[in-house]
Amino acid sequence: MATFKAIVKTKRKDGFYQVYIRCVHNQKPSYIKTGKLVTDKQLDRNGEINDPFVNEYCARRILEFTDRLNRKDIRK
């Protein structure tokens, strides 16, 4: 089964971080780019996203992806 998580990678030149949804299936990661940006204030010490609006957006997208995957046979 695939696992999803909202993450940030590296800081851009303008000081913002691009938010990605990481998908891991069969130990192969892939990243889905979102249109959301966060700053240092919206991240905790571990790099986790604290902004409730960004977390809610990513959670809804992850639920959408999970719903799509549950309808397909992804064992192979």
Backbone as a ProteinNet text record, in pm:
[ID]
protein_1_A
[PRIMARY]
MATFKAIVKTKRKDGFYQVYIRCVHNQKPSYIKTGKLVTDKQLDRNGEINDPFVNEYCARRILEFTDRLNRKDIRK
[TERTIARY]
84	0	88.1	48.6	123	99.1	201.7	189.1	213.4	144.5	152.3	188.1	262	295.5	327.2	282.6	312.8	450.2	539.2	674.7	719.1	832	901.7	1041.7	1100.8	1236.5	1336.2	1374.2	1476.1	1416.1	1484.2	1439.7	1470.5	1373.9	1394.5	1472.6	1510	1587	1507.7	1374.6	1292.1	1255.6	1305.1	1282.9	1165.8	1094.9	981	1021.3	944.1	959.8	840.1	864.3	757.3	706.7	575.4	516.3	492.2	535.4	518.3	441.7	376.5	318.2	404.7	468.4	555.6	472	486.1	418.1	524.8	513.6	609.2	531.3	572.6	511.6	623	628.6	735.9	873.8	888.4	1012.9	1064.1	978.6	1016.2	941.7	1013.9	945.5	920.1	811.6	783.6	719.1	725.5	679.4	576.5	468.4	362	369.3	392.5	406.3	268.7	259.4	136.3	161.4	57.5	71	91.7	122.3	135.7	281.4	303.6	434.8	427.3	533.8	540.5	672.6	675.9	796.3	854.9	965.4	1028.4	935.9	851.9	761	653.2	624	519.8	575.2	704.1	768.1	815.9	813.4	869.8	1017.2	1079.1	1222.8	1257	1162.5	1186.9	1155.3	1109.3	1075.3	933.1	851.5	710.9	630.4	526.4	443.5	344.4	339.2	249.1	124.9	126.5	16.4	-109.2	-219	-339.6	-404.8	-394.3	-455.8	-382	-250.2	-170.3	-189.8	-192.6	-214.5	-351.7	-453.3	-587.5	-592.7	-529.4	-525.3	-456.9	-341.8	-266.7	-343.3	-410.3	-488.5	-602.3	-665.9	-773.6	-720.1	-603.7	-542.6	-502.3	-447.1	-406.9	-529.3	-640.1	-763.3	-813.7	-800.5	-841	-755.8	-623.6	-534.5	-561.3	-583.5	-610.8	-740.7	-841.1	-968.3	-950.9	-872.4	-845.9	-772.5	-672.6	-594.5	-676	-768.5	-851.6	-942.4	-966.2	-1049.5	-969.8	-836.4	-750.8	-675.3	-632.6	-547.6	-402.9	-331.6	-194.2	-91.9	-124.7	-30.4	92.5	84.7	199.7	277.7
-118	0	123.9	222.9	348.5	431.1	505.3	596.2	738.1	832.8	973.3	1057.5	1167.1	1261.2	1396.3	1503.3	1639	1678	1723	1759	1885.3	1940.4	2047	1995.5	2045.1	2002.5	2111.1	2193.9	2295.3	2434.8	2528.3	2667	2729.5	2805.8	2876.2	3005.6	3073.4	3197.1	3308	3306.4	3410.3	3380	3270.5	3240.2	3148.3	3105.5	3016.3	2871.2	2780.6	2638.6	2591.1	2514.4	2453.1	2329.9	2312.2	2197.5	2087	1966	1848	1742.6	1652.8	1533.7	1417.1	1352.8	1239.2	1112.3	1036.7	908.9	801.1	699.4	588.7	460.9	388.7	260.4	166.4	49.4	-47.3	15	94	160.6	258.1	302.1	399.8	530.7	635.1	762.2	841.6	913.6	1010.7	1131.1	1244.4	1368.5	1435.2	1480.1	1551.3	1697	1784.8	1926.8	1987.4	2066.5	2140.3	2287.8	2364.5	2508	2586.7	2520.4	2585.6	2616	2727.9	2770.3	2799.6	2770.1	2800.5	2870.7	2939.4	3008.2	2933.4	2985.6	2925.2	2926.2	3028.1	3039.3	2931.5	2877	2775.7	2633.9	2621.8	2491.5	2479.6	2356.6	2336.5	2298.7	2263.9	2233.4	2112.4	2018.8	1897.2	1911.9	2029.1	2050.9	2012	1981.8	1948.6	2077.3	2070.3	2187	2209.7	2333.6	2368.8	2444.2	2499.7	2583.1	2498.3	2530.7	2448.2	2450.4	2560.8	2569.3	2480.9	2482.1	2398.3	2251.3	2220.3	2082	2030.7	2114.9	2073.8	2050.5	2139.8	2123.9	1992.5	1967.4	1844.9	1720.9	1728.7	1614.6	1582.4	1684.4	1661	1599.2	1646.5	1588.8	1443.7	1415.8	1279.7	1188.2	1236.8	1157.7	1130.8	1229	1212.4	1105.6	1111.5	1011.9	872.8	863.8	735	675.7	759.8	713.4	659.9	729.5	682.3	548.3	536.9	413.3	295.3	320.9	210.6	153.4	227.5	178.2	99.3	106.5	38.8	-75.3	-171.2	-279.4	-236.5	-204.9	-152.7	-251.8	-377	-474.7	-493.7	-470.5	-492.8	-365.8
0	0	0	-72	-79.2	46.6	88.4	202	153	213.6	174.5	295.3	270.5	376.5	314.3	379	333.5	387.8	298.1	338.1	264.7	310	237.9	207.5	100.3	63.7	101.9	8.5	34.2	23.6	87.7	85.5	-50.3	-101.8	-227.7	-203	-310.3	-297.4	-229.7	-243.3	-183.1	-37.8	18.6	159.9	187.1	85.4	102.8	74.8	130.2	102.5	20.3	-83.8	-163.1	-87.7	-81.7	-13.2	-116	-82.1	-165.6	-86.9	-158.3	-97.1	-141.5	-43.8	-74.4	-77.4	-183.4	-200.6	-207.5	-120.5	-120	-145.6	-249.9	-283.2	-326.2	-265.5	-290.1	-269.4	-165.9	-126.3	-231.5	-322.3	-424.7	-397.5	-357.9	-331.4	-459.1	-458.3	-563.5	-495.2	-559.7	-499.5	-589.6	-527.5	-597.8	-552.7	-646.1	-615.1	-588.4	-482.3	-454.6	-482.8	-482.2	-504.9	-377.1	-268	-138.2	-106.6	-38.2	7.7	156.6	229.3	372.3	402.1	516	561.2	680.2	732	848.8	970.4	982.8	1097.4	1095.4	978.8	966.2	977.5	1008.8	1027.4	1171.9	1225	1357.7	1345.9	1457.8	1457.5	1372.3	1359.9	1283.8	1135.3	1093.8	953.9	919.1	1019.6	997.2	978.9	899.9	869.7	983.3	1035.6	1145.3	1099.5	982.6	934	916	986.5	977	839.4	766.6	634.5	534	540.7	451.4	487.4	617.6	660.6	616.9	626.7	585	433.8	356.5	211.8	174.2	233.9	203.5	248.6	362	410.2	313.7	260.4	162.6	33.6	-11.7	-132.4	-108.5	10	43.1	49.1	105.8	107.3	-34.2	-121.1	-261.1	-330.5	-308.8	-368.5	-312.1	-181.4	-118.2	-170.7	-189.2	-242.9	-384.5	-466.3	-602.4	-601.9	-512.8	-507.7	-456.8	-367.7	-315.8	-422.4	-526.6	-636.2	-739.3	-733.3	-831	-765.3	-847.2	-801.4	-821.2	-711.5	-721.8	-666.3	-658.7	-602.3	-688.1	-818.9	-906.8	-927.1
[MASK]
++++++++++++++++++++++++++++++++++++++++++++++++++++++++++++++++++++++++++++

